[in-house]
Each structure stands twice: as C-alpha cells, then as structure tokens.
Tab-separated table of C-alpha atoms in Angstrom:
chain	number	residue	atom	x	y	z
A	1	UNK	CA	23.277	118.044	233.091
A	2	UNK	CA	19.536	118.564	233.947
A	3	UNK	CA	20.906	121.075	236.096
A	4	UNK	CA	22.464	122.926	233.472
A	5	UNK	CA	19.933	122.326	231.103
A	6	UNK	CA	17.796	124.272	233.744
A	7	UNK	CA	19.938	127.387	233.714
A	8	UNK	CA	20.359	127.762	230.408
A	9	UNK	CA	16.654	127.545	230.108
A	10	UNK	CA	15.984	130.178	232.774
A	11	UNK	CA	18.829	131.944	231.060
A	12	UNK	CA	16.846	131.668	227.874
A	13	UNK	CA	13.871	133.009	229.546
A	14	UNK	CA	15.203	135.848	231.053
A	15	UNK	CA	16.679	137.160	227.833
A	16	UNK	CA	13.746	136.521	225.343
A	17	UNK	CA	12.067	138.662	228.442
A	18	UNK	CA	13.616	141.746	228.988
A	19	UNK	CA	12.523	142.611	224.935
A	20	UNK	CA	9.558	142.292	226.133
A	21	UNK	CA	9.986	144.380	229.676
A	22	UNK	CA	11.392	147.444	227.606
A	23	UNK	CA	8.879	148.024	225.043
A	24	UNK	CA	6.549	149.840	227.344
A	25	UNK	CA	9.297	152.352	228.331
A	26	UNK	CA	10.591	153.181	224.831
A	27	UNK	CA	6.883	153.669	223.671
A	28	UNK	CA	6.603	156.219	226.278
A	29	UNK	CA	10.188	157.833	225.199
A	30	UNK	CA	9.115	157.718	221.895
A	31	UNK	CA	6.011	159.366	222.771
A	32	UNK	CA	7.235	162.482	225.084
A	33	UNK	CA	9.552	162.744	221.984
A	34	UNK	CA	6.161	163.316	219.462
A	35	UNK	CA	5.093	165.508	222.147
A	36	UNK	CA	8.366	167.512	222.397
A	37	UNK	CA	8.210	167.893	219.142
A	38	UNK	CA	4.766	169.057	218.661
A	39	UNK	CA	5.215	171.203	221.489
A	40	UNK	CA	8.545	172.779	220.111
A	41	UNK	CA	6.090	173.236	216.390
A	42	UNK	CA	2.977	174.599	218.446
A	43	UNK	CA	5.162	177.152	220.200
A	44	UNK	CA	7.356	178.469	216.916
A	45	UNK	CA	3.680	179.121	215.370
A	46	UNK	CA	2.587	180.666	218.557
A	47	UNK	CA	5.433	182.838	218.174
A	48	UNK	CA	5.366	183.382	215.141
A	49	UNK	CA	2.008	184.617	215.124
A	50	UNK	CA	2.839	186.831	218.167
A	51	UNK	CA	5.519	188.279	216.317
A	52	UNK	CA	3.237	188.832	213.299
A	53	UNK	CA	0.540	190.449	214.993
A	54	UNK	CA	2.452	192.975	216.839
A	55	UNK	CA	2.858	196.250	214.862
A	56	UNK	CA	5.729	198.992	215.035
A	57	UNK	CA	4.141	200.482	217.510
A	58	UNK	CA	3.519	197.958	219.659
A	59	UNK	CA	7.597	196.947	219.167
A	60	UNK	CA	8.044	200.213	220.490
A	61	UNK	CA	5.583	200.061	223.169
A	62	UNK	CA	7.479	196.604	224.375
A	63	UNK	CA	10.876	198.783	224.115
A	64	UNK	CA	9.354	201.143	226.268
A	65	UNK	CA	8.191	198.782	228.803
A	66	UNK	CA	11.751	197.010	228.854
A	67	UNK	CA	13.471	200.203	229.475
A	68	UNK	CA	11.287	201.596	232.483
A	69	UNK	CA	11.809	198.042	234.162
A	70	UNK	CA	15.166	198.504	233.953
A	71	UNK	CA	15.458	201.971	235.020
A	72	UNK	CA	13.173	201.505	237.977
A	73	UNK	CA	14.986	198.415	239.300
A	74	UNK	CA	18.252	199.783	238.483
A	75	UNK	CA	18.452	203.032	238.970
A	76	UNK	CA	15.109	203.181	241.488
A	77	UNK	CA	13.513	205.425	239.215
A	78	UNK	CA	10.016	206.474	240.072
A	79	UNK	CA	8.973	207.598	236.687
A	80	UNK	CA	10.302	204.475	234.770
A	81	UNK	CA	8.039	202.195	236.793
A	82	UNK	CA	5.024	204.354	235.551
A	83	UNK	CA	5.699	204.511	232.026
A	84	UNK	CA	6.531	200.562	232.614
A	85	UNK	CA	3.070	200.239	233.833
A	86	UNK	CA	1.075	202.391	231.532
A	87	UNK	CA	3.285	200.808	228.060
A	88	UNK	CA	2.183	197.139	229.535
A	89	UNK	CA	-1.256	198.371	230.459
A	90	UNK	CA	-1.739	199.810	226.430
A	91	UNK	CA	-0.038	196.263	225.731
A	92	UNK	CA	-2.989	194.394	227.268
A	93	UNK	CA	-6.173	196.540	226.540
A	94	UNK	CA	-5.097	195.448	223.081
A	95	UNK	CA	-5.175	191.643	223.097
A	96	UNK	CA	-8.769	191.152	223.537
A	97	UNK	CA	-8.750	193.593	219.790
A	98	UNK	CA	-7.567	189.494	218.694
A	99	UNK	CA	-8.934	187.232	220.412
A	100	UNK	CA	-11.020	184.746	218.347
A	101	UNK	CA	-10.348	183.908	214.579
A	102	UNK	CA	-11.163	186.151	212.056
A	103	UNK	CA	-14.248	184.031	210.507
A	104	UNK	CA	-15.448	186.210	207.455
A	105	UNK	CA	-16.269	185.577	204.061
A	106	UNK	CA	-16.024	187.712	201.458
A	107	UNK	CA	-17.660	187.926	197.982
A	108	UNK	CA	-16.645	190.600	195.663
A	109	UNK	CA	-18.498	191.575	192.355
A	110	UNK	CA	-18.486	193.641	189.615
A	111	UNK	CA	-21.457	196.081	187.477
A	112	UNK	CA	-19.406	195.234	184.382
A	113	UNK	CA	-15.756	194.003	183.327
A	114	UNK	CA	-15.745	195.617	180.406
A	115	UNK	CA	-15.927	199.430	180.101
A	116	UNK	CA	-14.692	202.596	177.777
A	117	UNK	CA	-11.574	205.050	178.859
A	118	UNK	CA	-13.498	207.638	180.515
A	119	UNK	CA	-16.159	205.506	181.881
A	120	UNK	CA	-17.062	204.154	185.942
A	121	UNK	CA	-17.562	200.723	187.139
A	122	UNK	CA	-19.674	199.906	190.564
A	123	UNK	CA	-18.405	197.414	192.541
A	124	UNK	CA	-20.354	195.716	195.846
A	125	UNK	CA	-18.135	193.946	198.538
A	126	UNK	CA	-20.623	191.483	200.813
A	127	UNK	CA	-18.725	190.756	203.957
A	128	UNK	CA	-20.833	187.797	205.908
A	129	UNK	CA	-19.369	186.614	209.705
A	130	UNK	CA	-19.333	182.629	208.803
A	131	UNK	CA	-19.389	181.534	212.376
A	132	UNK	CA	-22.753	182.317	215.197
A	133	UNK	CA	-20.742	184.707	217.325
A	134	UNK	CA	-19.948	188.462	217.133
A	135	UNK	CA	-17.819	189.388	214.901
A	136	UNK	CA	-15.396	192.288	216.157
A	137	UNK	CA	-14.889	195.455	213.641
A	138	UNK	CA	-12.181	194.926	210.734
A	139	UNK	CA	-10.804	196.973	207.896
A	140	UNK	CA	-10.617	196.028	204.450
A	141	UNK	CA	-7.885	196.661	202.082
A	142	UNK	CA	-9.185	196.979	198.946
A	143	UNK	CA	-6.297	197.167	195.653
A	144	UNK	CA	-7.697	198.927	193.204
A	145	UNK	CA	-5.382	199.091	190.249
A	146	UNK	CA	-2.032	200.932	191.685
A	147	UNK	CA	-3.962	202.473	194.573
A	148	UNK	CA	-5.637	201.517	197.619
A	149	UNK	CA	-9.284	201.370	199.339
A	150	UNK	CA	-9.377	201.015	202.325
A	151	UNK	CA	-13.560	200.082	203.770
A	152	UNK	CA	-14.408	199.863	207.394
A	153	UNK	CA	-16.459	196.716	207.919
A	154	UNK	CA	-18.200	197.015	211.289
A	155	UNK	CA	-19.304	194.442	214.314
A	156	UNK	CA	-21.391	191.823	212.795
A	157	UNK	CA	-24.246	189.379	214.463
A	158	UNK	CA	-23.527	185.887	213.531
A	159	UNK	CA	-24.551	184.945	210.295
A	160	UNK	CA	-24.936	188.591	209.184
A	161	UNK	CA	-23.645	190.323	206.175
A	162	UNK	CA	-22.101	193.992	205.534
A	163	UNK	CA	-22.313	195.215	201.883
A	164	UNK	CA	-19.679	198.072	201.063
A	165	UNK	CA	-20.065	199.788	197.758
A	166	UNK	CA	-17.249	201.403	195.570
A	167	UNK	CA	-16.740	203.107	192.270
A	168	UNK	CA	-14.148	202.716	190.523
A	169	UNK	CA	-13.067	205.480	188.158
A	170	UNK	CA	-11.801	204.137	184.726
A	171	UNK	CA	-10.486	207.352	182.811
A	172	UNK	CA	-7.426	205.575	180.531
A	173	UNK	CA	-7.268	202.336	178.663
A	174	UNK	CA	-5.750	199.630	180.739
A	175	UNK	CA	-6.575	196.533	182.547
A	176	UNK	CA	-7.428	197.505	186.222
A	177	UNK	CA	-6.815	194.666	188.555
A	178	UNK	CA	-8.851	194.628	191.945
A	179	UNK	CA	-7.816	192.509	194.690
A	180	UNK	CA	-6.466	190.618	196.449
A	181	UNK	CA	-7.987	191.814	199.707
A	182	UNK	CA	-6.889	191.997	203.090
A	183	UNK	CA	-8.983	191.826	206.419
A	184	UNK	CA	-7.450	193.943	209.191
A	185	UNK	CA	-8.602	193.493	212.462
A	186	UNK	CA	-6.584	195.539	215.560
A	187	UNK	CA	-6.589	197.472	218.200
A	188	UNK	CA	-8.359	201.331	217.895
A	189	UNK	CA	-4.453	202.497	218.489
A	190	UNK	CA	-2.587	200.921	216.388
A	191	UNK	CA	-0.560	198.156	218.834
A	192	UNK	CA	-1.431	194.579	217.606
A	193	UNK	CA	-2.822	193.762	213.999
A	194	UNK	CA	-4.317	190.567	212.573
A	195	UNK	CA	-4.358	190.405	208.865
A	196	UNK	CA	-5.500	187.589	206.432
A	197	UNK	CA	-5.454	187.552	202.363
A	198	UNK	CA	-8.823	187.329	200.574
A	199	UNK	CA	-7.279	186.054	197.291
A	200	UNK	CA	-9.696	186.760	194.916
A	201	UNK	CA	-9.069	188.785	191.781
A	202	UNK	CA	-11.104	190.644	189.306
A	203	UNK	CA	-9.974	192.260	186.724
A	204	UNK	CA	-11.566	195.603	184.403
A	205	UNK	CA	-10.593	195.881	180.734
A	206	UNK	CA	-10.750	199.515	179.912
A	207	UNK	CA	-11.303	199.228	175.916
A	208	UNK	CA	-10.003	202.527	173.693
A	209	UNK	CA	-12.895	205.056	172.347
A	210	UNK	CA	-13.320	203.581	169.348
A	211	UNK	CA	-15.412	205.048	166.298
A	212	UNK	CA	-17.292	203.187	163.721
A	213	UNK	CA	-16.295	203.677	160.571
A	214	UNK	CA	-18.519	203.775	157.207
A	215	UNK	CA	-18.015	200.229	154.917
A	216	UNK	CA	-16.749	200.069	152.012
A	217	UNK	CA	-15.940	197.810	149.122
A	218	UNK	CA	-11.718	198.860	148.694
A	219	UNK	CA	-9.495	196.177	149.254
A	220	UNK	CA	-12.094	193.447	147.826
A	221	UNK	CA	-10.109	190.747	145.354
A	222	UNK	CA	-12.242	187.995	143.837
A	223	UNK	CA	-11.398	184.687	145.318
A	224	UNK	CA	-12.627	181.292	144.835
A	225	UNK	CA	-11.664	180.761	148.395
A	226	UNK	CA	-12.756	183.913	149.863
A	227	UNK	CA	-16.102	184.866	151.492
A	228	UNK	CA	-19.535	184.408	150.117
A	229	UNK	CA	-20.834	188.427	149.583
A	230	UNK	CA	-24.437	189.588	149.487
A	231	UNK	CA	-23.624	190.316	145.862
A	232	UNK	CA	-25.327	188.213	143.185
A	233	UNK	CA	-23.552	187.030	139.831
A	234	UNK	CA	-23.463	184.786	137.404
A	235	UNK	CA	-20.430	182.370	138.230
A	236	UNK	CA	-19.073	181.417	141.161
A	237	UNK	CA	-18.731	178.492	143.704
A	238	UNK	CA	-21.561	179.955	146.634
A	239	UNK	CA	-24.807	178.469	144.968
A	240	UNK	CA	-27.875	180.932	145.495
A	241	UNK	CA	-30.814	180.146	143.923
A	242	UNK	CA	-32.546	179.290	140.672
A	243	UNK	CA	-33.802	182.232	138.254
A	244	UNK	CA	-35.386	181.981	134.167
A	245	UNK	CA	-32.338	182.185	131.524
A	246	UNK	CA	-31.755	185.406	130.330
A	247	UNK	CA	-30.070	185.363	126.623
A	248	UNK	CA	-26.571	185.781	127.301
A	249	UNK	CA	-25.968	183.272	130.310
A	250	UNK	CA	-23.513	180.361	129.717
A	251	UNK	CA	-25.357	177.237	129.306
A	252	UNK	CA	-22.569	175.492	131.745
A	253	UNK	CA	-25.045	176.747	134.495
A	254	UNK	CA	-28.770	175.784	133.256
A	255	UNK	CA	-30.427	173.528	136.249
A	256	UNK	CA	-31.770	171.017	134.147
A	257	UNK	CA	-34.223	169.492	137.315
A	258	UNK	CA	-36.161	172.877	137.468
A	259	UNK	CA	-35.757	173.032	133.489
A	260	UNK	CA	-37.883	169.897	132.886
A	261	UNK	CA	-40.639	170.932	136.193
A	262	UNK	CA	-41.054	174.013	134.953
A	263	UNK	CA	-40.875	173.450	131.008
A	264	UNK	CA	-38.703	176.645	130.784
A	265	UNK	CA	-35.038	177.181	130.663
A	266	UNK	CA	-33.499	177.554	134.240
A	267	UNK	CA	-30.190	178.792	135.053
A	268	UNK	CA	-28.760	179.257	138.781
A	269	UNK	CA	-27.270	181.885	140.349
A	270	UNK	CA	-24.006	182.476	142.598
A	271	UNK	CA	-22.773	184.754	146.173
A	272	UNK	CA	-19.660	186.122	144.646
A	273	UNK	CA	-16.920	184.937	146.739
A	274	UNK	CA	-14.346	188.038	147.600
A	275	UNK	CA	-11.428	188.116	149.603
A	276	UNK	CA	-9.925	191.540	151.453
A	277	UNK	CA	-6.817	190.708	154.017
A	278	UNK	CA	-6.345	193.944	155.765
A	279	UNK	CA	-3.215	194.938	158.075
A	280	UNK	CA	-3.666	197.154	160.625
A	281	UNK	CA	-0.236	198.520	161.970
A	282	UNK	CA	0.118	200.735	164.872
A	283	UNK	CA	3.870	202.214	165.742
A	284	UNK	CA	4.699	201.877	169.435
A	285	UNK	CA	7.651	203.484	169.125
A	286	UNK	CA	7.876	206.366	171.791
A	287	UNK	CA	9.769	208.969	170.541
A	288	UNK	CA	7.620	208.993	167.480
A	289	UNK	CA	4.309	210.495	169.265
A	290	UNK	CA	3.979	213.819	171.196
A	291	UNK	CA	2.899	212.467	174.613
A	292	UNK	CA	0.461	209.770	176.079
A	293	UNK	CA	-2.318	212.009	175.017
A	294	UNK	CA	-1.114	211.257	171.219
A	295	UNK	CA	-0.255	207.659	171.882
A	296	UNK	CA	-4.080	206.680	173.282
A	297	UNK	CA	-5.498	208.899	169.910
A	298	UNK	CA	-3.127	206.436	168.051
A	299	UNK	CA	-4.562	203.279	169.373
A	300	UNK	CA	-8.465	204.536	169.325
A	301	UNK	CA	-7.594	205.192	165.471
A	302	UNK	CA	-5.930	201.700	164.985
A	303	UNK	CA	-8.691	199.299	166.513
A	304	UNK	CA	-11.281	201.687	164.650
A	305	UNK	CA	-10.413	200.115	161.578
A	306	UNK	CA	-9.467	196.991	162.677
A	307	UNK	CA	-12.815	196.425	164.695
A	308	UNK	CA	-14.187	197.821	161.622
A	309	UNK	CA	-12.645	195.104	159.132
A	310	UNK	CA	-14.045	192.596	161.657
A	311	UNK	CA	-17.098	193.772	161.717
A	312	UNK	CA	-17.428	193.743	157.940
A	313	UNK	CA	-16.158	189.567	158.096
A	314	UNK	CA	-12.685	190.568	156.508
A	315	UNK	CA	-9.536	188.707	157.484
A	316	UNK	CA	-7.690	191.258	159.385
A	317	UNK	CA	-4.135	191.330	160.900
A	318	UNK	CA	-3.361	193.898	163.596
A	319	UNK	CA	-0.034	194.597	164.273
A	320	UNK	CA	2.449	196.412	166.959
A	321	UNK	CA	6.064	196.621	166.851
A	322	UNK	CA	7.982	194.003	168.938
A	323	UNK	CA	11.048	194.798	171.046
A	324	UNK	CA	14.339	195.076	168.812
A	325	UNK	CA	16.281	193.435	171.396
A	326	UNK	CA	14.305	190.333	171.469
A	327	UNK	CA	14.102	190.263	167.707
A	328	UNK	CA	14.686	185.983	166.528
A	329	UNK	CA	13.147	186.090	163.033
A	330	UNK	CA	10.531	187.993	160.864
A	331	UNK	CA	7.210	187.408	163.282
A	332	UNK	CA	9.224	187.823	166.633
A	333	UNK	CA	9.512	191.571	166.127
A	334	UNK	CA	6.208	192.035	165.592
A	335	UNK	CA	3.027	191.198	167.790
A	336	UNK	CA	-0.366	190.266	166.481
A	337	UNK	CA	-3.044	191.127	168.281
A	338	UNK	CA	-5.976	188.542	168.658
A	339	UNK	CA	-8.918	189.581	166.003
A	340	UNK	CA	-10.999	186.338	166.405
A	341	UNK	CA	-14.088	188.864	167.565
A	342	UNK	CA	-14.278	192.416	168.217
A	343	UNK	CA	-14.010	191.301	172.050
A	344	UNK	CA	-10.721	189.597	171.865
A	345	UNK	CA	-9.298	192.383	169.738
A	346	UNK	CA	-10.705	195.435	172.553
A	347	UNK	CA	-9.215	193.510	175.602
A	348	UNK	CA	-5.595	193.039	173.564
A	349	UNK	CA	-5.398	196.337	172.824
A	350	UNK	CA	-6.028	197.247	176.928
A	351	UNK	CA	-2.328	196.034	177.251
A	352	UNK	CA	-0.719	197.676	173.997
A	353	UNK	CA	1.839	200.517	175.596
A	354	UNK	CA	4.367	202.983	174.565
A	355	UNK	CA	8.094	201.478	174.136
A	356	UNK	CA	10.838	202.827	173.955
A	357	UNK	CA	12.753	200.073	172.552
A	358	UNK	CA	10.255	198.827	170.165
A	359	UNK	CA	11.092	198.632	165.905
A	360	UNK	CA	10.822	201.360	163.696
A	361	UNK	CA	7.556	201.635	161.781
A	362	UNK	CA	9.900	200.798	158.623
A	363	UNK	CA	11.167	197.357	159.946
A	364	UNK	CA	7.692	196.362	161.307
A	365	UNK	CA	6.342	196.738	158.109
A	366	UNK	CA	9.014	194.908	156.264
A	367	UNK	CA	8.578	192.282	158.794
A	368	UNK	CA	4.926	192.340	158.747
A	369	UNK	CA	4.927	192.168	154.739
A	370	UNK	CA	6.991	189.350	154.806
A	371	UNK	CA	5.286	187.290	157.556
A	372	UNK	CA	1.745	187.726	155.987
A	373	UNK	CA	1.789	187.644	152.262
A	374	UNK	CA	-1.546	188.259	150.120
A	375	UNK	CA	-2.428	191.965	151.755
A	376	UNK	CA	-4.593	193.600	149.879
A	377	UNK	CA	-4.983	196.768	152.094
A	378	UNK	CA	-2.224	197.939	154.935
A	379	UNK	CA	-3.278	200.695	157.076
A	380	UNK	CA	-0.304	202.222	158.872
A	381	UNK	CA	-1.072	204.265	162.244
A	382	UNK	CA	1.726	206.140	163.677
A	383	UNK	CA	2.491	209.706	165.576
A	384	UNK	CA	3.554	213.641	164.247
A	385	UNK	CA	7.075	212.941	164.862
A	386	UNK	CA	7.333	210.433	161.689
A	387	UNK	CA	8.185	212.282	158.444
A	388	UNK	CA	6.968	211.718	154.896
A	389	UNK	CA	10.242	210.487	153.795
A	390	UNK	CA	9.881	207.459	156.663
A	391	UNK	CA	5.837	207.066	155.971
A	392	UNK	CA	7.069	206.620	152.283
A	393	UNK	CA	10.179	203.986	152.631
A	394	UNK	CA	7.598	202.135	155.320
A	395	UNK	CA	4.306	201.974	152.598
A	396	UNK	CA	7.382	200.598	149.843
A	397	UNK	CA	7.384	197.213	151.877
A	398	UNK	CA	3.745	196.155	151.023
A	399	UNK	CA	2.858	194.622	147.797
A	400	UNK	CA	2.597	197.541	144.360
A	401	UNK	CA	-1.191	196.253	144.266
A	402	UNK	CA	-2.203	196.768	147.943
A	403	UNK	CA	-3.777	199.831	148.791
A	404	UNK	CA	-1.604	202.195	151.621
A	405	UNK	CA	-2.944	204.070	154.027
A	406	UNK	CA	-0.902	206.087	156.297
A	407	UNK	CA	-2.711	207.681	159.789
A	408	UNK	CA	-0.980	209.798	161.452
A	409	UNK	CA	-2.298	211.278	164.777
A	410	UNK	CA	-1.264	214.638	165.949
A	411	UNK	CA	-3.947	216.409	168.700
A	412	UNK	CA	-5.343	219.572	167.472
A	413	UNK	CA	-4.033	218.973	164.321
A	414	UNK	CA	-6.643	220.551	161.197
A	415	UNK	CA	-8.046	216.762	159.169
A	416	UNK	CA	-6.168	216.433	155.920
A	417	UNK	CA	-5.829	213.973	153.078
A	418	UNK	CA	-2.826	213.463	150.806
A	419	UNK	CA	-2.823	211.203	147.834
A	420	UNK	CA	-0.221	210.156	146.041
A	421	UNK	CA	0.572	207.317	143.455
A	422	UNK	CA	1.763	204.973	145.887
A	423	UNK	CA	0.185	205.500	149.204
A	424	UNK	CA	-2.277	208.128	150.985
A	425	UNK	CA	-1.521	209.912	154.259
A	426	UNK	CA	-4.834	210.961	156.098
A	427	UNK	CA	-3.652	213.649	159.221
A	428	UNK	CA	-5.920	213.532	161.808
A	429	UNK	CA	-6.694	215.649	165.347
A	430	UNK	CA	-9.458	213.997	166.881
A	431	UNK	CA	-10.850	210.338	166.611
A	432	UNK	CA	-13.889	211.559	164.511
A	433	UNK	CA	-11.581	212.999	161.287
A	434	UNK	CA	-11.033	209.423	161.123
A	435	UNK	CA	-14.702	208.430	159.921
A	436	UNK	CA	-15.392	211.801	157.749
A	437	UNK	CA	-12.036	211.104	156.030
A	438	UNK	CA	-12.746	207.412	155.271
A	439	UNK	CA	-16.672	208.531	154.305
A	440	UNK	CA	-14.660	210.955	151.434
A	441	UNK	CA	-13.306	208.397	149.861
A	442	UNK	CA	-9.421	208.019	151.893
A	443	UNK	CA	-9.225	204.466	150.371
A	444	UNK	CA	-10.311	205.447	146.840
C-alpha cells in the first residue's frame, strides 16, 4: 500500500510537472510566431513602399534589366549583359535620391480670401526642414483651382526655411480651392519618386463686380413690427425724444413728467417703424442667356440690388431656380441664398452656376410667391432670350400691390426702361445702366 501510495504520488508529481516543463517552449513558439508575423507586416510595407516609389520608368528600367540577364545567360549575348549593367547601374545611382524621410513642414498662406472677378491674390509657401540634417531637393505640387503649380524647393540646412511665392490669377467668379499639396522628392531622371500629401486647404471666394446702387424709399409699408427709420413722426411704437406741443398733436402722447419740470406742455416723439421685404430673383436657366459672358452680367446685376437692400437694413430674399427634377414642394425648387450680411450673400453667390435643368423663371416665381408671402418689391433678373410675354406671366405671380421689376441682361445692349401698369422691364448692357436706371426713377 505505502508502496503504491508512493507511485501514485510520484505519478502525481510528474504530471502536475510537465505543465510546468512546457511553458517555456510554447512562450518561445508563441513568440517566433509575433515575430513571424511582424516580420511578414514589416516586409508587405517594405514592399509596398518599394513598389510605390518606383515610377514608370523605373518599371521599365527593371524590364530592361530582366531581359538583358536573360539574353546574356541564354543566348550569351554580349550586348544584353551591358544594357543589364548600365539599366541596374541607373537603378542604383537613384536610391540614395530616397534615402532618409522626407521631414518638411509646410505652411501655406494667403494676401486675402476674398477678392473681385478680375482681381490677383499673392500667396507665400514657407517650406522649413523639421529635422538638423540636410534636407535633399523636392518639388512641390501646388493645386491651384483646376490647374497645377508645380515649385522647386531646394537643399535645405537643418532647421532652415524656403519661402516660394505665387500669384494666383482670379479673372471669373468662383471659389478657387488651393491645395492639398504634394512633396516630390526623386531622382534628377525620373526612376524612383517619394511623394507625401500636405493636406491643407485654402480656399479664394471670387465675389461678382458688383455696383452700388442709389437708395431709395419704394417698397417702404408702414409696420408696427418693421424697422425703426431715421424719419420722425408723431405716432408710432420707436420712442425718440421729448419736444413742446404744437396745436394739433393728440393729447394721447403729452409726457406728463417733463410737463410738470418744465411747466409747459410736452409731447414725445416717434422713429416711424417701416417695413420693405424685397425678392431678388435671378433665372439660372441656361438656354435663357446668350453665353457665360451674359450669365456673370446677370449675377453682378442680381447681388447689386440685393447687397443693396442689405445695405439699406431691408429684409431681403434672394432667390435662384432649383433643379426641376429634384422638385418635393414649393421651397425645394427654389434656393435662397444666405443674406444675413453682405459677406454671406458675396461668397453664396461664388457658387451660383448656369443649369440646364433648373425651373423656368415663371415657376420660380410662383414658387417663390408662395413660399414668402408679404413682398412688397420683387426684382426679377433674367437673360435676352426671355420674351415679354414670359417676363409678364412671371411678374403675375407676385402680389397686385408689390412693385415688379424685371432686369434683363443682354451685353452691348443700348439701357432702356419700359413701364407698364403692372410691372417695369429695365434692359441693360453693362453693370453700370443698372445704377443710372434705378437713379431715374426704375422703381417709381
């Protein structure tokens, strides 16, 4: 029994042992299995950036070497050992081109983001090597709207700093975006290429020539709840000041406080409160204008007198026709610009573009009427291919008491203005007609 006993407790130890003896040797599988792995995920980025950095012609460099192997130990051909030996000789010269990271830092600004069609806008690039040794010569690609700048950045000291200057050239409304930038750095042939994305993006809003138009008072309808006006009267809700009582002022408005201080009657005085909500709507339609030439004169002529409104603290709508196929109610086939402040309105109108599939000026002011009731004046901007019969069913959607203004834009064309009962049509040729029609009186 003790014997027994014995065995089965040698037995015991030997098992509750050999636990313990294998541990060691499946730490050390497991660990050449991390390191396989790492290995395996080191080399497929090694390779991958291999493959990345070499270029077409270095592919066809490496086809070339291939091939003249071949055909020398093949065939025993003299000449394909040489051009084997001069394709892997190119092949090397250009690795040391790569060798050590591309440690640069770039910081990009701009004179101004904001500038008129027509107008220029400096830019300065500061490229600064981030790390204390040399930094070998790169190439910057600079995107510059739909075009391309390309600025040679040469060897810098560590710690120093290249600045590279462009202009940028600004002639049509739009929104210019500039960046992101690449960093090139290769060999002087062509053979291997590093390349790595500077993503920073600026962006240039190239506002319409606008005109500033002369103020006036059309459109105004007294409104409890309208503005307070620089205009003085008698009753009102905007208190003024205190002046003596004139005979003829309603005792409902004597200030009896200043009456009894000053021992003589004292009535106050009110900022008439007006109201003017003004639509601006500008046809996008392109088959009604004569080219892009006609289109931009459009949309200069459109934010002129909605910047103007703005200006002059009316409540202003500005308009542009929507899409017909994406038409799902009254307000989706229109678009309203933003008129919070003449800079909100100028960078919306950057984006504003000829469609071909956009509503007819007659639906966009049905819709426009019926989305925004209470207009008071409704200018409507649109090209020379638009005739008076369509100006006239369009001005029929706005409310009998709102004043009507139809613009139309036609290049060259001689500045006219055409009353009628309902509506008046102002023709005009260049931006400027725009201002010396208003100034005669075009909104009565």
């Amino acid at each position: 029994m003790t014997d027994h006993g014995a065995t089965t407790t040698q037995l015991g130890e030997t098992i509750a042992e050999r636990p313990r003896d294998a541990r060691p040797l499946e730490r050390l599988l497991g660990a050449l299995r991390s390191a396989g792995r790492g290995i395996g995920r080191a080399s497929r980025v090694a390779f991958g950036r291999v493959v990345d950095a070499v270029t077409p012609v270095g592919w066809l460099l490496v086809i070339v070497l291939v091939a003249g192997v071949l055909a020398g130990a093949l065939f025993g051909l003299v000449e394909g050992w040489a051009v084997a030996v001069v394709a892997g000789a190119l092949l090397l010269l250009s690795v040391p081109f790569l060798l050590g990271g591309i440690r640069l830092r770039v910081a990009f600004s701009l004179s101004q983001d904001r500038v008129v069609a027509g107008s220029r806008v400096d830019a300065a690039i500061t490229v600064t090597n981030a790390s204390r040794r040399v930094s070998l010569p790169v190439v910057l690609d600079i995107p510059v709207g739909s075009g391309l700048v390309e600025a040679a950045v040469p060897m810098l000291r560590g710690r120093a700093s290249h600045v590279e200057r462009l202009e940028i050239a600004a002639p049509r409304r739009s929104i210019i975006e500039v960046g992101p930038m690449r960093i090139t750095r290769g060999d002087p042939i062509g053979i291997l290429r590093r390349e790595i994305d500077w993503p920073q993006v600026e962006q240039v809003y190239v506002h319409p020539v606008t005109v500033r138009l002369p103020s006036t008072s059309a459109g105004f309808v007294k409104d409890v709840e309208g503005q307070p006006t620089s205009r003085i009267v008698d009753s009102d809700l905007a208190f003024h000041a205190i002046r003596e009582y004139i005979p003829g002022d309603s005792r409902r408005h004597v200030h009896w406080k200043s009456t009894a201080k000053t021992g003589r009657l004292m009535v106050r005085q009110f900022e008439e409160t007006r109201r003017a909500r003004i639509a601006v709507v500008l046809d996008v339609l392109a088959e009604e204008y004569g080219g892009e030439d006609e289109f931009e004169l459009g949309v200069s002529a459109a934010v002129s007198l909605a910047l103007q409104a703005v200006r002059d603290g009316r409540e202003v709508l500005a308009v542009t026709s929507g899409r017909h196929e994406l038409r799902r109610g009254p307000e989706a086939a229109i678009t309203t610009l933003p008129t919070r402040s003449p800079k909100h309105l100028l960078d919306a109108s950057c984006a504003v573009e000829l469609d071909a599939a956009a509503e007819p000026l007659e639906a966009v002011t049905r819709l426009t009427a019926q989305a925004f009731p209470g207009l008071s004046i409704a200018f409507l901007v649109t090209g020379s291919g638009v005739a008076m019969q369509r100006l006239q069913r369009a001005a029929f959607a706005f409310p009998a008491d709102a004043t009507t203004v139809a613009v139309r834009v036609e290049p060259g064309a001689e500045p006219t203005l055409r009353a009628t009962r309902d509506f008046t049509v102002l023709t005009i040729g260049v931006l400027d007609d725009l201002k010396h029609l208003i100034a005669r009186g075009a909104l009565g």
